[in-house]
Amino acid sequence: MIPDNVDGGVAVYNVVEDSPADEAGFKKGDIIVKLGNKDIDNLADFRYQLYKYSPGGEVEVVYVRNNKQEKTTIKLGDGE
């Protein structure tokens, strides 16, 4: 997944095929607004929160698609 800053969250700019983001159902244009229990306002928030989780772990993500808030769980890659 390639993220980018937008007002009120982090937009998914691109989703790599067969990546954890792809497997979780993310699509280009989704806006991530919460990662775990932390609101995400910008890319710095996203990165800081993401580093709190271990490779191979799972985290709940709240995102906006077509002006509707959705939830999914993403299994983080193992770094390989």
mmCIF file of the C-alpha atoms, coordinates in Angstrom:
data_MODEL
# 
_entry.id   MODEL 
# 
loop_
_atom_site.group_PDB 
_atom_site.id 
_atom_site.type_symbol 
_atom_site.label_atom_id 
_atom_site.label_alt_id 
_atom_site.label_comp_id 
_atom_site.label_asym_id 
_atom_site.label_entity_id 
_atom_site.label_seq_id 
_atom_site.pdbx_PDB_ins_code 
_atom_site.Cartn_x 
_atom_site.Cartn_y 
_atom_site.Cartn_z 
_atom_site.occupancy 
_atom_site.B_iso_or_equiv 
_atom_site.pdbx_formal_charge 
_atom_site.auth_seq_id 
_atom_site.auth_comp_id 
_atom_site.auth_asym_id 
_atom_site.auth_atom_id 
_atom_site.pdbx_PDB_model_num 
ATOM 1  C CA . MET A 1 1  ? 0.000   0.000   0.000  1.00 0.00 ? 1  MET A CA 1 
ATOM 2  C CA . ILE A 1 2  ? 1.227   3.478   -0.805 1.00 0.00 ? 2  ILE A CA 1 
ATOM 3  C CA . PRO A 1 3  ? -0.324  6.077   1.571  1.00 0.00 ? 3  PRO A CA 1 
ATOM 4  C CA . ASP A 1 4  ? -0.612  9.851   1.137  1.00 0.00 ? 4  ASP A CA 1 
ATOM 5  C CA . ASN A 1 5  ? -1.748  12.736  3.388  1.00 0.00 ? 5  ASN A CA 1 
ATOM 6  C CA . VAL A 1 6  ? -5.257  14.144  2.995  1.00 0.00 ? 6  VAL A CA 1 
ATOM 7  C CA . ASP A 1 7  ? -7.410  16.271  5.272  1.00 0.00 ? 7  ASP A CA 1 
ATOM 8  C CA . GLY A 1 8  ? -8.615  14.104  8.140  1.00 0.00 ? 8  GLY A CA 1 
ATOM 9  C CA . GLY A 1 9  ? -6.642  10.939  7.454  1.00 0.00 ? 9  GLY A CA 1 
ATOM 10 C CA . VAL A 1 10 ? -4.313  9.068   5.153  1.00 0.00 ? 10 VAL A CA 1 
ATOM 11 C CA . ALA A 1 11 ? -5.464  8.192   1.656  1.00 0.00 ? 11 ALA A CA 1 
ATOM 12 C CA . VAL A 1 12 ? -4.551  4.917   0.008  1.00 0.00 ? 12 VAL A CA 1 
ATOM 13 C CA . TYR A 1 13 ? -2.774  6.070   -3.143 1.00 0.00 ? 13 TYR A CA 1 
ATOM 14 C CA . ASN A 1 14 ? -2.130  2.593   -4.499 1.00 0.00 ? 14 ASN A CA 1 
ATOM 15 C CA . VAL A 1 15 ? -2.583  -1.030  -3.396 1.00 0.00 ? 15 VAL A CA 1 
ATOM 16 C CA . VAL A 1 16 ? 0.035   -3.610  -4.329 1.00 0.00 ? 16 VAL A CA 1 
ATOM 17 C CA . GLU A 1 17 ? -1.471  -6.879  -5.548 1.00 0.00 ? 17 GLU A CA 1 
ATOM 18 C CA . ASP A 1 18 ? -1.297  -9.722  -2.996 1.00 0.00 ? 18 ASP A CA 1 
ATOM 19 C CA . SER A 1 19 ? -0.087  -7.346  -0.259 1.00 0.00 ? 19 SER A CA 1 
ATOM 20 C CA . PRO A 1 20 ? -1.587  -7.288  3.249  1.00 0.00 ? 20 PRO A CA 1 
ATOM 21 C CA . ALA A 1 21 ? -3.575  -4.182  2.230  1.00 0.00 ? 21 ALA A CA 1 
ATOM 22 C CA . ASP A 1 22 ? -4.923  -5.976  -0.854 1.00 0.00 ? 22 ASP A CA 1 
ATOM 23 C CA . GLU A 1 23 ? -5.868  -9.022  1.215  1.00 0.00 ? 23 GLU A CA 1 
ATOM 24 C CA . ALA A 1 24 ? -7.679  -6.747  3.708  1.00 0.00 ? 24 ALA A CA 1 
ATOM 25 C CA . GLY A 1 25 ? -9.728  -5.288  0.838  1.00 0.00 ? 25 GLY A CA 1 
ATOM 26 C CA . PHE A 1 26 ? -8.280  -1.788  0.588  1.00 0.00 ? 26 PHE A CA 1 
ATOM 27 C CA . LYS A 1 27 ? -8.812  0.129   -2.641 1.00 0.00 ? 27 LYS A CA 1 
ATOM 28 C CA . LYS A 1 28 ? -7.211  3.223   -4.106 1.00 0.00 ? 28 LYS A CA 1 
ATOM 29 C CA . GLY A 1 29 ? -8.919  6.284   -2.623 1.00 0.00 ? 29 GLY A CA 1 
ATOM 30 C CA . ASP A 1 30 ? -9.838  4.746   0.758  1.00 0.00 ? 30 ASP A CA 1 
ATOM 31 C CA . ILE A 1 31 ? -9.026  7.120   3.613  1.00 0.00 ? 31 ILE A CA 1 
ATOM 32 C CA . ILE A 1 32 ? -7.626  5.576   6.784  1.00 0.00 ? 32 ILE A CA 1 
ATOM 33 C CA . VAL A 1 33 ? -8.941  7.435   9.835  1.00 0.00 ? 33 VAL A CA 1 
ATOM 34 C CA . LYS A 1 34 ? -8.105  5.033   12.676 1.00 0.00 ? 34 LYS A CA 1 
ATOM 35 C CA . LEU A 1 35 ? -5.428  2.407   13.247 1.00 0.00 ? 35 LEU A CA 1 
ATOM 36 C CA . GLY A 1 36 ? -5.968  0.266   16.318 1.00 0.00 ? 36 GLY A CA 1 
ATOM 37 C CA . ASN A 1 37 ? -7.238  2.655   18.991 1.00 0.00 ? 37 ASN A CA 1 
ATOM 38 C CA . LYS A 1 38 ? -5.561  5.777   17.550 1.00 0.00 ? 38 LYS A CA 1 
ATOM 39 C CA . ASP A 1 39 ? -7.160  8.368   15.284 1.00 0.00 ? 39 ASP A CA 1 
ATOM 40 C CA . ILE A 1 40 ? -5.056  8.989   12.187 1.00 0.00 ? 40 ILE A CA 1 
ATOM 41 C CA . ASP A 1 41 ? -4.861  12.612  11.027 1.00 0.00 ? 41 ASP A CA 1 
ATOM 42 C CA . ASN A 1 42 ? -1.754  12.441  8.840  1.00 0.00 ? 42 ASN A CA 1 
ATOM 43 C CA . LEU A 1 43 ? 1.030   10.231  7.550  1.00 0.00 ? 43 LEU A CA 1 
ATOM 44 C CA . ALA A 1 44 ? 3.174   10.828  10.653 1.00 0.00 ? 44 ALA A CA 1 
ATOM 45 C CA . ASP A 1 45 ? 0.356   9.502   12.880 1.00 0.00 ? 45 ASP A CA 1 
ATOM 46 C CA . PHE A 1 46 ? -0.043  6.498   10.584 1.00 0.00 ? 46 PHE A CA 1 
ATOM 47 C CA . ARG A 1 47 ? 3.650   5.593   10.628 1.00 0.00 ? 47 ARG A CA 1 
ATOM 48 C CA . TYR A 1 48 ? 4.032   6.155   14.373 1.00 0.00 ? 48 TYR A CA 1 
ATOM 49 C CA . GLN A 1 49 ? 1.033   3.960   15.168 1.00 0.00 ? 49 GLN A CA 1 
ATOM 50 C CA . LEU A 1 50 ? 1.989   1.271   12.644 1.00 0.00 ? 50 LEU A CA 1 
ATOM 51 C CA . TYR A 1 51 ? 5.427   0.824   14.257 1.00 0.00 ? 51 TYR A CA 1 
ATOM 52 C CA . LYS A 1 52 ? 3.729   -0.152  17.524 1.00 0.00 ? 52 LYS A CA 1 
ATOM 53 C CA . TYR A 1 53 ? 2.598   -3.451  15.979 1.00 0.00 ? 53 TYR A CA 1 
ATOM 54 C CA . SER A 1 54 ? 4.734   -6.525  15.400 1.00 0.00 ? 54 SER A CA 1 
ATOM 55 C CA . PRO A 1 55 ? 5.279   -8.005  11.936 1.00 0.00 ? 55 PRO A CA 1 
ATOM 56 C CA . GLY A 1 56 ? 2.731   -10.751 11.371 1.00 0.00 ? 56 GLY A CA 1 
ATOM 57 C CA . GLY A 1 57 ? 0.338   -9.195  13.900 1.00 0.00 ? 57 GLY A CA 1 
ATOM 58 C CA . GLU A 1 58 ? -3.159  -7.958  13.205 1.00 0.00 ? 58 GLU A CA 1 
ATOM 59 C CA . VAL A 1 59 ? -4.664  -4.511  13.642 1.00 0.00 ? 59 VAL A CA 1 
ATOM 60 C CA . GLU A 1 60 ? -8.166  -3.146  13.144 1.00 0.00 ? 60 GLU A CA 1 
ATOM 61 C CA . VAL A 1 61 ? -8.371  -0.288  10.674 1.00 0.00 ? 61 VAL A CA 1 
ATOM 62 C CA . VAL A 1 62 ? -11.230 2.175   10.223 1.00 0.00 ? 62 VAL A CA 1 
ATOM 63 C CA . TYR A 1 63 ? -11.392 3.822   6.823  1.00 0.00 ? 63 TYR A CA 1 
ATOM 64 C CA . VAL A 1 64 ? -13.768 5.865   4.686  1.00 0.00 ? 64 VAL A CA 1 
ATOM 65 C CA . ARG A 1 65 ? -14.898 4.697   1.255  1.00 0.00 ? 65 ARG A CA 1 
ATOM 66 C CA . ASN A 1 66 ? -17.574 6.555   -0.713 1.00 0.00 ? 66 ASN A CA 1 
ATOM 67 C CA . ASN A 1 67 ? -18.338 8.746   2.340  1.00 0.00 ? 67 ASN A CA 1 
ATOM 68 C CA . LYS A 1 68 ? -19.114 5.665   4.444  1.00 0.00 ? 68 LYS A CA 1 
ATOM 69 C CA . GLN A 1 69 ? -17.013 4.513   7.387  1.00 0.00 ? 69 GLN A CA 1 
ATOM 70 C CA . GLU A 1 70 ? -15.886 0.871   7.177  1.00 0.00 ? 70 GLU A CA 1 
ATOM 71 C CA . LYS A 1 71 ? -13.769 -1.451  9.357  1.00 0.00 ? 71 LYS A CA 1 
ATOM 72 C CA . THR A 1 72 ? -11.378 -4.224  8.482  1.00 0.00 ? 72 THR A CA 1 
ATOM 73 C CA . THR A 1 73 ? -8.572  -6.148  10.100 1.00 0.00 ? 73 THR A CA 1 
ATOM 74 C CA . ILE A 1 74 ? -5.220  -6.212  8.384  1.00 0.00 ? 74 ILE A CA 1 
ATOM 75 C CA . LYS A 1 75 ? -2.565  -8.846  8.980  1.00 0.00 ? 75 LYS A CA 1 
ATOM 76 C CA . LEU A 1 76 ? 0.748   -7.041  8.872  1.00 0.00 ? 76 LEU A CA 1 
ATOM 77 C CA . GLY A 1 77 ? 3.472   -8.367  6.625  1.00 0.00 ? 77 GLY A CA 1 
ATOM 78 C CA . ASP A 1 78 ? 6.443   -10.058 8.180  1.00 0.00 ? 78 ASP A CA 1 
ATOM 79 C CA . GLY A 1 79 ? 8.935   -7.682  6.580  1.00 0.00 ? 79 GLY A CA 1 
ATOM 80 C CA . GLU A 1 80 ? 10.249  -10.110 4.000  1.00 0.00 ? 80 GLU A CA 1 
# 
